[in-house]
Amino acid sequence: MGGNIFGSIFRIVTFGESHGPAVGVVIEGCPPRIEISPQDFEHEMARRRSGKKVVDTPRREEDLVEIHSGVFQGLTTGAPISLYILNRDVDSRPYKVLENLFRPGHADYTYFRKYGHYDFNGGGRSSARETAARVAAGVVAGKILEPLGVKVAAYTLELGGERAKSIDLGSVENSPLYCPDPAASERMEQAISIARKEGDSLGGIAEVRVNGCPAGLGEPVFDKLDAELAKAVMSIGAVKGIEIGSGFEAARLRGSENNDAIRPDGFRSNRAGGILGGISNGDEIILRAAVKPIPSILLKQDTVDREGRPAQIELTGKFDVSAIPRIIPVIEAMVKIVLADHYLRLKSIT
Ligand SMILES: Cc1cc2nc3c(=O)[nH]c(=O)nc-3n(C[C@H](O)[C@H](O)[C@H](O)COP(=O)(O)O)c2cc1C
């Protein structure tokens, strides 16, 4: 199975299945002499794990990150860094049904069609459990970006049709849904409670803002920064659309409306979302990701078995109602990984 490696200089390979012994990541190309300890991972891993009511994921993992290589006396050596996160709270019983039936909207059907044999417990490799490894890698990438003053902040713009009307980044961490508008956060929580009672799930939109990104990141033509960010974020399960800056709205604007006029002291607007010609322009980078509703719902659905015979599937077990908010730190991590990689690429030619 290919497709597990991402990045050019700062390269990651993630490994592990949802109900296997562990998930983790090997990072190649991290510069030496960066301070890293297991405690550095705790905050971000806790944000992904999300232990808050309403949005509580039913699986309980400690998510302690073990550093198995590449760090000596608390500093990176430049050698590959391997990070392990043990799977402890594993209950494969509810997944027995997936041995023979495919969940509509999930990866079971296509994994079976492609590989003919796969680990279906907890979603196996296609499970969001894999995103724990991405978040751990994002912490290391963040260590490269921090001294540059680059700040990556993602939040929930919309969930279950409820949209944030104001963006107060200071209130994001107070919201169990990482929503920057407290009133909208409450409406989103209600929407989640209703969907949960109905055995159904919800989608939404995450928005990311990157401040302090230097101009010059991005490698035209195939590794343009917007193309790399889109691939990185869309490689996260459940992400179905990406917009940069004015995004799809740009299709309805005139050039005179969409262009960001340039003054000696900077751009007058930011519909480009901080990227022009695939290269960061020094302005704020703005990206939005459309997140589909969680496929595993408790309602009965039509499906087929491995022989293609019609069947019905009715799931029991542990599922989120929405990939939001747990996807928020994962998106931040993938954006950091892309920026760290492109910063190192820029440094290698200048
Ligand atoms: C943070 C996060 C949590 C998720 N939780 C679940 C879940 O509990 N149940 C589920 O069926 N899918 C969940 N998903 C979505 C599936 O992983 C995803 O829909 C599946 O792998 C199919 O991939 P696709 O949606 O990209 O086609 C989650 C995704 C993310 C990013």
Short mmCIF file of C-alpha atoms and ligand atoms in Angstrom, two decimals:
data_model
loop_
_atom_site.label_atom_id
_atom_site.label_comp_id
_atom_site.label_asym_id
_atom_site.label_seq_id
_atom_site.Cartn_x
_atom_site.Cartn_y
_atom_site.Cartn_z
CA MET A 1 0.00 0.00 0.00
CA GLY A 2 1.65 3.26 -1.14
CA GLY A 3 0.63 6.79 -0.26
CA ASN A 4 1.77 6.91 3.35
CA ILE A 5 4.61 9.41 2.85
CA PHE A 6 4.13 13.17 2.67
CA GLY A 7 6.54 16.07 2.22
CA SER A 8 9.74 16.80 0.35
CA ILE A 9 12.48 17.78 2.88
CA PHE A 10 10.42 17.53 6.09
CA ARG A 11 8.99 14.12 5.20
CA ILE A 12 6.59 12.08 7.28
CA VAL A 13 5.45 8.48 7.04
CA THR A 14 2.55 7.53 9.28
CA PHE A 15 1.79 3.95 10.27
CA GLY A 16 -0.67 1.94 12.33
CA GLU A 17 -4.29 0.88 12.42
CA SER A 18 -7.11 1.93 14.73
CA HIS A 19 -7.15 -1.28 16.78
CA GLY A 20 -3.53 -2.38 16.24
CA PRO A 21 -0.91 -2.02 18.98
CA ALA A 22 -0.02 1.57 18.07
CA VAL A 23 -0.14 4.36 15.54
CA GLY A 24 2.81 6.62 14.87
CA VAL A 25 4.98 8.61 12.55
CA VAL A 26 8.57 8.66 11.35
CA ILE A 27 9.85 12.13 10.44
CA GLU A 28 12.83 12.51 8.17
CA GLY A 29 14.56 15.82 7.43
CA CYS A 30 13.94 17.61 10.72
CA PRO A 31 16.87 19.95 11.40
CA PRO A 32 19.16 19.16 14.37
CA ARG A 33 19.30 20.96 17.73
CA ILE A 34 15.55 21.52 18.18
CA GLU A 35 14.34 20.96 21.74
CA ILE A 36 11.71 18.21 21.98
CA SER A 37 10.32 16.29 24.95
CA PRO A 38 7.31 13.95 25.30
CA GLN A 39 5.51 16.72 27.23
CA ASP A 40 5.62 18.99 24.18
CA PHE A 41 2.97 16.80 22.55
CA GLU A 42 0.48 16.73 25.42
CA HIS A 43 -1.47 19.91 24.64
CA GLU A 44 -2.10 19.20 20.95
CA MET A 45 -2.83 15.51 21.54
CA ALA A 46 -5.41 16.48 24.17
CA ARG A 47 -7.02 18.95 21.75
CA ARG A 48 -7.40 16.21 19.12
CA ARG A 49 -8.62 13.66 21.65
CA SER A 50 -11.32 16.09 22.82
CA GLY A 51 -12.62 15.11 26.22
CA LYS A 52 -15.36 17.70 26.29
CA LYS A 53 -19.04 16.86 26.82
CA VAL A 54 -21.49 17.18 23.88
CA VAL A 55 -18.68 16.43 21.44
CA ASP A 56 -17.14 13.69 23.52
CA THR A 57 -15.67 10.91 21.44
CA PRO A 58 -16.63 7.66 23.13
CA ARG A 59 -13.11 6.23 22.80
CA ARG A 60 -10.80 7.05 25.73
CA GLU A 61 -7.13 7.16 24.86
CA GLU A 62 -4.28 8.73 26.81
CA ASP A 63 -2.38 9.51 23.62
CA LEU A 64 1.01 9.70 25.27
CA VAL A 65 3.65 10.22 22.59
CA GLU A 66 6.75 8.05 22.97
CA ILE A 67 9.92 9.29 21.25
CA HIS A 68 11.79 6.24 19.98
CA SER A 69 14.58 7.86 17.93
CA GLY A 70 16.13 11.05 16.60
CA VAL A 71 16.26 12.91 19.92
CA PHE A 72 19.30 12.83 22.20
CA GLN A 73 19.60 14.77 25.46
CA GLY A 74 16.34 16.56 24.63
CA LEU A 75 17.54 17.86 21.23
CA THR A 76 16.87 16.55 17.73
CA THR A 77 19.99 15.08 16.13
CA GLY A 78 18.88 15.34 12.48
CA ALA A 79 18.28 11.57 12.37
CA PRO A 80 14.77 10.18 11.69
CA ILE A 81 12.42 10.91 14.58
CA SER A 82 10.00 8.09 15.35
CA LEU A 83 6.95 8.76 17.51
CA TYR A 84 4.69 6.02 18.88
CA ILE A 85 1.20 6.43 20.32
CA LEU A 86 -0.17 3.25 21.88
CA ASN A 87 -3.75 2.13 21.27
CA ARG A 88 -5.18 1.15 24.64
CA ASP A 89 -8.96 1.65 24.65
CA VAL A 90 -9.72 -0.86 21.92
CA ASP A 91 -13.05 -2.70 21.65
CA SER A 92 -13.34 -4.50 18.33
CA ARG A 93 -16.66 -6.25 19.10
CA PRO A 94 -18.96 -3.64 17.44
CA TYR A 95 -16.89 -3.93 14.26
CA LYS A 96 -17.50 -7.66 13.77
CA VAL A 97 -20.40 -6.76 11.47
CA LEU A 98 -17.90 -5.05 9.11
CA GLU A 99 -16.25 -8.36 8.33
CA ASN A 100 -18.96 -8.94 5.76
CA LEU A 101 -20.91 -5.67 5.35
CA PHE A 102 -19.70 -2.30 4.07
CA ARG A 103 -20.59 0.96 5.80
CA PRO A 104 -22.08 3.44 3.32
CA GLY A 105 -19.90 6.56 3.17
CA HIS A 106 -16.85 4.87 4.72
CA ALA A 107 -13.74 3.36 3.17
CA ASP A 108 -14.64 -0.32 3.78
CA TYR A 109 -16.05 -0.87 0.29
CA THR A 110 -13.14 0.66 -1.63
CA TYR A 111 -10.47 -0.94 0.60
CA PHE A 112 -12.09 -4.31 -0.10
CA ARG A 113 -12.32 -3.64 -3.85
CA LYS A 114 -8.67 -2.53 -4.00
CA TYR A 115 -6.85 -4.80 -1.54
CA GLY A 116 -9.21 -7.76 -1.10
CA HIS A 117 -8.00 -8.00 2.51
CA TYR A 118 -7.89 -5.25 5.10
CA ASP A 119 -8.15 -4.57 8.83
CA PHE A 120 -11.74 -3.47 9.37
CA ASN A 121 -11.55 -3.16 13.17
CA GLY A 122 -12.30 0.42 14.14
CA GLY A 123 -11.90 1.40 10.49
CA GLY A 124 -8.31 0.07 10.42
CA ARG A 125 -5.98 2.31 8.45
CA SER A 126 -8.83 4.57 7.25
CA SER A 127 -9.75 5.42 10.85
CA ALA A 128 -9.32 8.92 12.25
CA ARG A 129 -7.01 7.26 14.76
CA GLU A 130 -4.27 7.77 12.14
CA THR A 131 -4.67 11.53 12.59
CA ALA A 132 -3.04 11.23 16.04
CA ALA A 133 0.23 10.59 14.18
CA ARG A 134 -0.31 13.69 12.04
CA VAL A 135 -0.90 15.84 15.11
CA ALA A 136 2.33 14.52 16.68
CA ALA A 137 4.25 15.37 13.47
CA GLY A 138 2.59 18.79 13.47
CA VAL A 139 4.06 19.51 16.90
CA VAL A 140 7.56 18.91 15.51
CA ALA A 141 6.79 21.04 12.43
CA GLY A 142 5.54 23.75 14.78
CA LYS A 143 8.95 23.80 16.46
CA ILE A 144 10.49 24.82 13.11
CA LEU A 145 7.87 27.54 12.53
CA GLU A 146 7.75 29.00 16.06
CA PRO A 147 11.05 30.95 15.88
CA LEU A 148 9.86 32.49 12.59
CA GLY A 149 6.74 33.86 14.30
CA VAL A 150 4.38 31.77 12.14
CA LYS A 151 1.02 31.17 13.87
CA VAL A 152 -1.51 28.64 12.58
CA ALA A 153 -5.05 28.83 13.97
CA ALA A 154 -8.02 26.76 12.79
CA TYR A 155 -11.58 26.98 14.05
CA THR A 156 -15.11 25.85 13.28
CA LEU A 157 -16.80 28.27 10.92
CA GLU A 158 -19.92 26.18 10.39
CA LEU A 159 -21.43 22.99 11.80
CA GLY A 160 -24.77 21.37 11.01
CA GLY A 161 -25.77 24.49 9.04
CA GLU A 162 -25.06 26.85 11.99
CA ARG A 163 -22.43 29.46 11.03
CA ALA A 164 -20.18 31.66 13.17
CA LYS A 165 -21.22 35.28 12.61
CA SER A 166 -18.22 36.80 14.37
CA ILE A 167 -14.61 35.64 14.54
CA ASP A 168 -13.08 36.14 17.97
CA LEU A 169 -9.95 33.99 17.97
CA GLY A 170 -9.62 34.56 21.72
CA SER A 171 -12.81 32.59 22.41
CA VAL A 172 -11.96 29.54 20.25
CA GLU A 173 -10.42 27.48 23.06
CA ASN A 174 -13.39 28.22 25.37
CA SER A 175 -15.76 26.58 22.91
CA PRO A 176 -16.05 22.78 23.06
CA LEU A 177 -16.41 22.98 19.27
CA TYR A 178 -13.50 25.40 18.71
CA CYS A 179 -16.02 27.93 17.41
CA PRO A 180 -14.96 31.62 17.46
CA ASP A 181 -18.55 32.85 18.06
CA PRO A 182 -19.93 31.81 21.51
CA ALA A 183 -23.60 32.13 20.46
CA ALA A 184 -23.04 30.05 17.32
CA SER A 185 -21.12 27.50 19.39
CA GLU A 186 -24.22 26.94 21.53
CA ARG A 187 -26.43 26.52 18.48
CA MET A 188 -23.93 24.02 17.06
CA GLU A 189 -23.94 22.08 20.35
CA GLN A 190 -27.74 21.86 20.17
CA ALA A 191 -27.56 20.65 16.58
CA ILE A 192 -25.13 17.93 17.71
CA SER A 193 -27.40 16.81 20.57
CA ILE A 194 -30.36 16.55 18.21
CA ALA A 195 -28.41 14.60 15.58
CA ARG A 196 -27.03 12.29 18.26
CA LYS A 197 -30.54 11.50 19.58
CA GLU A 198 -31.62 10.76 16.02
CA GLY A 199 -28.64 8.43 15.47
CA ASP A 200 -27.42 10.69 12.67
CA SER A 201 -24.32 12.81 11.99
CA LEU A 202 -23.36 16.33 10.84
CA GLY A 203 -20.83 18.06 8.61
CA GLY A 204 -19.36 21.55 8.67
CA ILE A 205 -16.66 23.95 7.56
CA ALA A 206 -13.30 24.55 9.23
CA GLU A 207 -11.34 27.75 8.55
CA VAL A 208 -7.58 28.18 9.00
CA ARG A 209 -5.64 31.43 9.31
CA VAL A 210 -1.86 31.55 9.15
CA ASN A 211 -0.22 34.72 10.43
CA GLY A 212 3.42 35.68 10.14
CA CYS A 213 4.14 33.43 7.16
CA PRO A 214 7.09 34.86 5.24
CA ALA A 215 6.72 35.61 1.53
CA GLY A 216 8.33 33.08 -0.78
CA LEU A 217 7.00 29.69 0.39
CA GLY A 218 5.74 27.43 -2.42
CA GLU A 219 7.40 25.78 -5.43
CA PRO A 220 5.72 26.38 -8.80
CA VAL A 221 4.54 24.72 -10.79
CA PHE A 222 3.40 21.41 -9.26
CA ASP A 223 4.25 22.16 -5.63
CA LYS A 224 2.51 25.49 -5.41
CA LEU A 225 1.74 26.35 -1.81
CA ASP A 226 -2.03 26.34 -2.36
CA ALA A 227 -1.82 22.97 -4.15
CA GLU A 228 0.27 21.51 -1.33
CA LEU A 229 -2.07 22.82 1.37
CA ALA A 230 -5.09 21.48 -0.49
CA LYS A 231 -3.53 18.02 -0.79
CA ALA A 232 -2.41 18.00 2.84
CA VAL A 233 -5.80 18.97 4.22
CA MET A 234 -7.81 16.89 1.79
CA SER A 235 -5.80 13.81 2.73
CA ILE A 236 -7.59 13.96 6.10
CA GLY A 237 -10.65 11.68 6.14
CA ALA A 238 -14.02 13.40 5.65
CA VAL A 239 -12.58 16.56 4.00
CA LYS A 240 -14.42 17.04 0.71
CA GLY A 241 -13.63 20.59 -0.41
CA ILE A 242 -10.93 23.25 -0.05
CA GLU A 243 -11.08 26.98 -0.63
CA ILE A 244 -8.18 29.45 -0.53
CA GLY A 245 -9.07 33.11 0.07
CA SER A 246 -12.25 34.06 -1.79
CA GLY A 247 -12.34 30.44 -3.08
CA PHE A 248 -15.48 29.47 -4.97
CA GLU A 249 -16.86 32.98 -4.55
CA ALA A 250 -14.08 34.20 -6.89
CA ALA A 251 -15.95 32.51 -9.73
CA ARG A 252 -18.75 35.06 -9.33
CA LEU A 253 -16.56 38.19 -8.96
CA ARG A 254 -15.04 40.51 -11.56
CA GLY A 255 -11.29 41.02 -11.72
CA SER A 256 -11.76 44.53 -10.36
CA GLU A 257 -13.52 43.03 -7.33
CA ASN A 258 -11.28 40.03 -6.75
CA ASN A 259 -7.85 41.62 -7.26
CA ASP A 260 -6.03 42.79 -4.15
CA ALA A 261 -4.64 46.23 -4.98
CA ILE A 262 -0.98 46.62 -3.96
CA ARG A 263 0.28 49.65 -2.05
CA PRO A 264 3.85 50.32 -0.89
CA ASP A 265 2.79 49.25 2.62
CA GLY A 266 1.05 46.04 1.50
CA PHE A 267 -2.16 44.66 -0.01
CA ARG A 268 -5.42 46.59 0.38
CA SER A 269 -7.49 43.41 0.68
CA ASN A 270 -6.81 39.66 0.88
CA ARG A 271 -9.03 37.76 -1.51
CA ALA A 272 -5.97 35.83 -2.65
CA GLY A 273 -5.82 34.23 0.79
CA GLY A 274 -2.11 35.05 1.11
CA ILE A 275 -0.95 33.06 -1.94
CA LEU A 276 -0.28 34.27 -5.51
CA GLY A 277 1.18 32.09 -8.25
CA GLY A 278 1.57 29.31 -5.72
CA ILE A 279 3.91 31.43 -3.54
CA SER A 280 3.06 33.00 -0.18
CA ASN A 281 2.84 36.79 -0.50
CA GLY A 282 3.47 37.60 3.17
CA ASP A 283 -0.21 38.29 3.89
CA GLU A 284 -2.46 36.12 6.09
CA ILE A 285 -3.08 32.68 4.55
CA ILE A 286 -6.77 31.77 4.66
CA LEU A 287 -8.04 28.27 3.88
CA ARG A 288 -11.42 26.63 4.38
CA ALA A 289 -12.19 22.91 4.42
CA ALA A 290 -15.62 21.36 3.88
CA VAL A 291 -16.06 18.39 6.21
CA LYS A 292 -18.70 15.78 5.39
CA PRO A 293 -20.96 14.19 8.03
CA ILE A 294 -19.49 11.16 9.82
CA PRO A 295 -20.37 8.05 7.79
CA SER A 296 -20.92 5.72 10.79
CA ILE A 297 -24.48 6.48 11.87
CA LEU A 298 -26.80 4.44 14.01
CA LEU A 299 -29.67 4.53 11.51
CA LYS A 300 -30.35 1.46 9.42
CA GLN A 301 -28.89 1.76 5.88
CA ASP A 302 -28.89 -0.23 2.66
CA THR A 303 -25.60 -1.82 1.71
CA VAL A 304 -24.15 -5.00 0.20
CA ASP A 305 -22.07 -7.87 1.55
CA ARG A 306 -18.72 -9.08 0.18
CA GLU A 307 -20.50 -11.14 -2.46
CA GLY A 308 -22.43 -8.05 -3.63
CA ARG A 309 -25.73 -9.33 -2.19
CA PRO A 310 -28.18 -6.67 -0.91
CA ALA A 311 -28.17 -6.25 2.86
CA GLN A 312 -28.92 -3.78 5.61
CA ILE A 313 -26.48 -2.49 8.17
CA GLU A 314 -27.34 -1.18 11.63
CA LEU A 315 -24.32 -0.11 13.66
CA THR A 316 -23.85 -0.11 17.39
CA GLY A 317 -20.75 1.22 19.12
CA LYS A 318 -18.55 4.28 19.50
CA PHE A 319 -18.85 7.01 16.88
CA ASP A 320 -18.50 10.77 16.76
CA VAL A 321 -21.48 12.79 15.55
CA SER A 322 -19.16 15.10 13.61
CA ALA A 323 -15.49 15.05 12.64
CA ILE A 324 -15.58 18.64 13.88
CA PRO A 325 -14.15 19.62 16.38
CA ARG A 326 -11.56 16.81 16.50
CA ILE A 327 -10.45 17.59 12.96
CA ILE A 328 -9.44 21.16 13.90
CA PRO A 329 -6.03 20.31 15.45
CA VAL A 330 -5.45 17.81 12.63
CA ILE A 331 -5.93 20.51 9.99
CA GLU A 332 -3.60 22.82 11.91
CA ALA A 333 -1.01 20.03 12.03
CA MET A 334 -1.16 19.37 8.28
CA VAL A 335 -0.83 23.09 7.52
CA LYS A 336 2.21 23.31 9.82
CA ILE A 337 3.80 20.28 8.14
CA VAL A 338 3.41 21.90 4.69
CA LEU A 339 4.76 25.25 5.87
CA ALA A 340 7.75 23.71 7.67
CA ASP A 341 8.56 21.63 4.60
CA HIS A 342 8.36 24.66 2.29
CA TYR A 343 10.37 26.81 4.66
CA LEU A 344 13.16 24.21 4.57
CA ARG A 345 12.82 24.03 0.77
CA LEU A 346 13.14 27.83 0.54
CA LYS A 347 16.20 27.76 2.80
CA SER A 348 17.82 25.11 0.61
CA ILE A 349 17.85 27.48 -2.42
CA THR A 350 18.53 30.84 -0.76
C1 LIG B 1 -11.23 13.65 13.44
C2 LIG B 1 -12.06 12.68 12.66
C3 LIG B 1 -12.93 11.83 13.33
C4 LIG B 1 -13.68 10.91 12.62
N1 LIG B 1 -14.50 10.05 13.32
C5 LIG B 1 -15.19 9.13 12.63
C6 LIG B 1 -16.05 8.22 13.31
O1 LIG B 1 -16.16 8.20 14.54
N2 LIG B 1 -16.75 7.33 12.57
C7 LIG B 1 -16.66 7.31 11.20
O2 LIG B 1 -17.30 6.50 10.56
N3 LIG B 1 -15.89 8.16 10.53
C8 LIG B 1 -15.15 9.06 11.20
N4 LIG B 1 -14.36 9.95 10.50
C9 LIG B 1 -14.42 9.99 9.04
C10 LIG B 1 -13.77 8.82 8.35
O3 LIG B 1 -12.44 8.64 8.79
C11 LIG B 1 -13.81 9.03 6.83
O4 LIG B 1 -15.04 9.50 6.41
C12 LIG B 1 -13.50 7.71 6.13
O5 LIG B 1 -12.15 7.38 6.32
C13 LIG B 1 -13.76 7.76 4.62
O6 LIG B 1 -12.92 8.71 3.99
P1 LIG B 1 -13.51 9.93 3.15
O7 LIG B 1 -14.60 10.53 3.98
O8 LIG B 1 -12.35 10.87 2.99
O9 LIG B 1 -14.02 9.38 1.86
C14 LIG B 1 -13.59 10.87 11.21
C15 LIG B 1 -12.70 11.71 10.55
C16 LIG B 1 -11.94 12.62 11.26
C17 LIG B 1 -10.98 13.49 10.54
#
